Coordinates of N, CA and C in Angstrom, one line a residue:
M1 N 126.7 132.0 81.1 CA 125.6 132.6 81.8 C 124.3 131.8 81.7
L2 N 123.9 131.5 80.5 CA 122.7 130.7 80.3 C 122.8 129.4 81.0
L3 N 123.9 128.7 80.9 CA 124.1 127.4 81.6 C 123.9 127.6 83.1
T4 N 124.4 128.6 83.7 CA 124.2 128.9 85.1 C 122.7 129.1 85.5
I5 N 122.0 129.8 84.7 CA 120.6 130.1 84.9 C 119.8 128.8 84.8
G6 N 120.1 128.0 83.8 CA 119.5 126.7 83.5 C 119.7 125.7 84.7
T7 N 120.9 125.7 85.1 CA 121.3 124.7 86.2 C 120.6 125.2 87.5
T8 N 120.6 126.5 87.8 CA 119.9 127.0 89.0 C 118.4 126.7 88.9
G9 N 117.8 126.9 87.8 CA 116.4 126.6 87.6 C 116.1 125.2 87.8
F10 N 116.9 124.3 87.3 CA 116.7 122.8 87.4 C 116.8 122.4 88.9
L11 N 117.7 123.0 89.6 CA 117.8 122.6 91.0 C 116.7 123.2 91.9
V12 N 116.2 124.4 91.5 CA 115.0 125.0 92.2 C 113.8 124.2 92.0
L13 N 113.6 123.7 90.7 CA 112.4 123.0 90.4 C 112.4 121.6 91.1
N14 N 113.5 121.1 91.4 CA 113.6 119.8 92.0 C 113.7 119.9 93.5
K15 N 113.5 121.0 94.1 CA 113.5 121.2 95.5 C 112.5 120.4 96.2
Q16 N 111.4 120.0 95.6 CA 110.4 119.1 96.2 C 111.0 117.8 96.7
Y17 N 112.1 117.4 96.2 CA 112.7 116.1 96.6 C 113.7 116.3 97.7
A18 N 113.8 117.5 98.3 CA 114.8 117.8 99.3 C 114.6 117.0 100.5
L19 N 113.4 116.5 100.8 CA 113.2 115.7 102.0 C 113.5 114.2 101.9
T20 N 113.9 113.8 100.7 CA 114.3 112.4 100.5 C 115.8 112.3 100.4
D21 N 116.3 111.1 100.3 CA 117.8 110.9 100.2 C 118.3 111.4 98.9
Y22 N 117.5 111.5 97.9 CA 117.9 111.9 96.5 C 117.4 113.2 96.2
K23 N 118.2 114.1 95.7 CA 117.7 115.5 95.4 C 117.2 115.6 94.0
I24 N 117.9 115.0 93.0 CA 117.6 115.2 91.6 C 117.2 113.9 91.0
P25 N 115.9 113.7 90.6 CA 115.5 112.4 90.1 C 116.2 111.9 88.9
L26 N 116.6 112.8 88.0 CA 117.3 112.3 86.8 C 118.6 111.7 87.0
F27 N 119.3 112.1 88.1 CA 120.6 111.6 88.4 C 120.7 110.9 89.7
S28 N 119.6 110.4 90.2 CA 119.5 110.0 91.7 C 119.8 108.6 92.0
V29 N 119.6 107.6 91.2 CA 119.6 106.2 91.6 C 120.9 105.6 91.2
P30 N 121.7 105.2 92.1 CA 123.0 104.5 91.8 C 122.8 103.2 91.2
N31 N 123.7 102.8 90.3 CA 123.6 101.4 89.8 C 123.6 100.4 90.9
G32 N 122.8 99.4 90.7 CA 122.6 98.4 91.8 C 121.5 98.6 92.7
Q33 N 120.8 99.8 92.6 CA 119.7 100.1 93.4 C 118.5 100.5 92.6
V34 N 117.3 100.4 93.1 CA 116.1 100.8 92.5 C 115.4 101.7 93.4
R35 N 114.8 102.8 92.9 CA 114.0 103.7 93.7 C 112.6 103.7 93.3
V36 N 111.7 103.4 94.2 CA 110.2 103.4 93.9 C 109.5 104.4 94.8
D37 N 108.8 105.4 94.1 CA 108.0 106.3 94.8 C 106.6 105.8 94.8
F38 N 105.9 105.7 95.9 CA 104.5 105.3 96.0 C 103.7 106.6 96.3
V39 N 102.8 106.9 95.5 CA 102.0 108.1 95.6 C 100.5 107.7 95.9
N40 N 100.0 108.1 97.0 CA 98.6 107.8 97.3 C 97.6 108.8 96.6
K41 N 97.1 108.4 95.5 CA 96.1 109.2 94.8 C 94.7 108.7 94.9
S42 N 94.5 107.8 95.9 CA 93.2 107.3 96.2 C 92.4 108.3 97.1
K43 N 91.2 107.8 97.4 CA 90.4 108.7 98.3 C 90.4 108.2 99.7
E44 N 91.3 107.3 100.1 CA 91.4 106.8 101.5 C 92.9 106.6 101.8
N45 N 93.2 106.6 103.1 CA 94.5 106.3 103.6 C 94.9 104.9 103.4
I46 N 96.2 104.7 103.2 CA 96.8 103.4 103.0 C 97.4 102.9 104.3
K47 N 97.0 101.7 104.7 CA 97.5 101.2 106.0 C 98.9 100.7 105.8
S48 N 99.1 99.9 104.7 CA 100.5 99.4 104.4 C 100.7 99.1 102.9
I49 N 101.9 99.1 102.5 CA 102.3 98.5 101.2 C 103.4 97.5 101.5
S50 N 103.3 96.3 101.0 CA 104.3 95.3 101.2 C 104.9 95.0 99.8
L51 N 106.2 95.0 99.8 CA 106.9 94.8 98.5 C 107.5 93.4 98.5
F52 N 107.4 92.7 97.4 CA 108.0 91.4 97.2 C 108.9 91.4 96.0
P53 N 110.0 90.6 96.0 CA 110.4 89.6 97.0 C 111.2 90.2 98.2
N54 N 111.4 91.5 98.3 CA 112.3 92.1 99.3 C 111.7 92.1 100.7
S55 N 110.4 91.9 100.9 CA 109.8 91.9 102.2 C 109.9 93.3 102.8
E56 N 110.0 94.3 102.0 CA 110.0 95.7 102.6 C 108.6 96.1 102.8
K57 N 108.4 97.0 103.8 CA 107.0 97.4 104.1 C 107.0 98.9 104.4
I58 N 106.0 99.6 103.9 CA 105.8 101.0 104.2 C 104.4 101.1 104.9
E59 N 104.2 101.9 105.9 CA 103.0 102.0 106.6 C 102.5 103.4 106.7
N60 N 101.1 103.5 106.9 CA 100.5 104.8 107.1 C 100.8 105.9 106.1
I61 N 100.2 105.7 104.9 CA 100.4 106.7 103.9 C 99.1 107.5 103.7
K62 N 99.0 108.7 104.0 CA 97.8 109.5 103.9 C 97.5 109.9 102.5
V63 N 96.2 110.2 102.2 CA 95.8 110.7 100.9 C 96.7 111.8 100.4
G64 N 97.2 111.7 99.2 CA 98.1 112.7 98.7 C 99.5 112.6 99.0
E65 N 99.9 111.8 99.9 CA 101.2 111.6 100.4 C 102.1 110.7 99.5
R66 N 103.4 111.0 99.4 CA 104.3 110.2 98.6 C 105.4 109.6 99.6
R67 N 105.7 108.3 99.4 CA 106.7 107.7 100.2 C 107.7 107.0 99.2
T68 N 109.0 107.0 99.6 CA 110.0 106.5 98.7 C 110.7 105.3 99.4
L69 N 110.9 104.3 98.5 CA 111.6 103.1 99.0 C 112.7 102.8 98.0
T70 N 114.0 102.7 98.5 CA 115.1 102.4 97.7 C 115.7 101.1 98.2
F71 N 116.0 100.2 97.3 CA 116.5 98.9 97.6 C 117.5 98.4 96.7
E72 N 118.3 97.5 97.1 CA 119.4 96.9 96.3 C 118.7 96.0 95.2
H73 N 119.2 96.1 94.0 CA 118.7 95.3 92.9 C 119.7 95.4 91.8
P74 N 120.8 94.6 91.8 CA 121.9 94.8 90.8 C 121.6 94.4 89.4
R75 N 120.6 93.5 89.2 CA 120.4 93.0 87.8 C 118.9 93.4 87.4
E76 N 118.6 92.9 86.2 CA 117.2 93.1 85.8 C 116.3 92.1 86.5
G77 N 115.1 92.4 86.7 CA 114.2 91.5 87.3 C 112.8 92.1 87.5
T78 N 112.1 91.7 88.5 CA 110.7 92.2 88.8 C 110.5 92.4 90.3
Y79 N 109.5 93.2 90.6 CA 109.0 93.3 91.9 C 107.5 93.3 91.9
Q80 N 106.8 93.0 93.0 CA 105.4 93.0 93.1 C 105.1 93.7 94.4
F81 N 103.9 94.2 94.6 CA 103.5 94.8 95.9 C 102.0 94.6 96.2
K82 N 101.7 94.7 97.4 CA 100.3 94.6 97.9 C 100.0 95.9 98.7
V83 N 98.8 96.5 98.3 CA 98.4 97.7 99.0 C 97.2 97.4 99.9
N84 N 97.3 97.7 101.2 CA 96.2 97.5 102.1 C 95.7 98.8 102.6
F85 N 94.4 99.1 102.2 CA 93.8 100.4 102.6 C 93.2 100.2 104.0
D86 N 93.0 101.4 104.7 CA 92.4 101.4 106.0 C 91.0 100.7 106.0
S87 N 90.3 100.8 104.9 CA 89.0 100.2 104.9 C 89.0 98.6 104.8
G88 N 90.2 98.1 104.6 CA 90.3 96.6 104.4 C 90.4 96.2 102.9
N89 N 90.1 97.1 102.0 CA 90.3 96.8 100.6 C 91.8 96.6 100.2
Q90 N 92.0 95.8 99.2 CA 93.4 95.5 98.8 C 93.6 95.7 97.3
I91 N 94.8 96.0 96.9 CA 95.2 95.9 95.5 C 96.5 95.1 95.5
I92 N 96.5 94.1 94.6 CA 97.7 93.3 94.4 C 98.3 93.7 93.1
A93 N 99.4 94.3 93.1 CA 100.0 94.8 91.8 C 101.0 93.7 91.3
G94 N 100.8 93.3 90.1 CA 101.6 92.2 89.5 C 103.1 92.7 89.2
N95 N 103.8 91.8 88.5 CA 105.2 92.1 88.2 C 105.5 93.4 87.5
R96 N 106.4 94.1 88.0 CA 106.9 95.4 87.4 C 108.4 95.1 87.1
Y97 N 108.7 95.4 85.8 CA 110.1 95.1 85.4 C 111.0 96.2 85.9
I98 N 112.2 95.8 86.4 CA 113.2 96.8 86.9 C 114.6 96.3 86.6
E99 N 115.5 97.3 86.6 CA 117.0 97.0 86.5 C 117.6 98.0 87.5
G100 N 118.8 97.6 88.0 CA 119.5 98.5 88.8 C 119.7 99.9 88.2
G101 N 119.4 101.0 89.0 CA 119.5 102.3 88.4 C 118.1 102.9 88.1
Y102 N 117.1 102.0 88.1 CA 115.7 102.5 87.7 C 115.1 103.4 88.8
F103 N 114.3 104.3 88.3 CA 113.4 105.2 89.2 C 112.0 105.0 88.7
V104 N 111.1 104.5 89.6 CA 109.8 104.2 89.2 C 108.8 104.9 90.1
T105 N 107.7 105.4 89.6 CA 106.6 106.0 90.4 C 105.4 105.1 90.3
E106 N 104.8 104.7 91.4 CA 103.6 103.9 91.5 C 102.5 104.8 92.0
N107 N 101.6 105.3 91.1 CA 100.5 106.1 91.5 C 99.3 105.2 91.9
I108 N 98.9 105.2 93.1 CA 97.9 104.3 93.7 C 96.6 105.0 93.7
Y109 N 95.6 104.4 93.0 CA 94.2 104.9 93.0 C 93.4 103.9 93.8
N110 N 92.1 104.1 93.9 CA 91.2 103.2 94.7 C 91.2 101.8 94.3
K111 N 91.2 101.5 92.9 CA 91.1 100.1 92.4 C 92.3 99.7 91.5
V112 N 93.1 100.7 91.1 CA 94.2 100.4 90.2 C 95.5 101.1 90.6
V113 N 96.6 100.6 90.0 CA 97.9 101.3 90.2 C 98.4 101.6 88.8
E114 N 98.9 102.8 88.6 CA 99.5 103.3 87.4 C 101.1 103.3 87.6
T115 N 101.8 102.6 86.8 CA 103.3 102.6 86.9 C 103.9 103.6 85.9
V116 N 104.8 104.5 86.4 CA 105.4 105.4 85.5 C 106.9 105.2 85.6
Y117 N 107.6 104.9 84.5 CA 109.0 104.7 84.5 C 109.7 106.0 84.1

């Protein structure tokens, strides 16, 4: 009974992820892939985020909005990205360590980016 209540509660709490491909963050990223959530915590809209070396791009992220990017990455390595704000300001985020199966959140502020593994 307690297990059923706990499982139901866990699924309800993770309902916020229902609009993405992955429903439950703790069990969501298959081996060989990396999931990165970009969260715009700045005070202005983001025109684009370019991810390297994959050449992936996300555009038009409003203040407070979250966007998810999932890409193939079977081994350990790194990625970098560049944030372009509507005002023309930029942030270039250096190497982030990743391995296949990682789930990373990039909280983007006006002048810095906070990475949460």
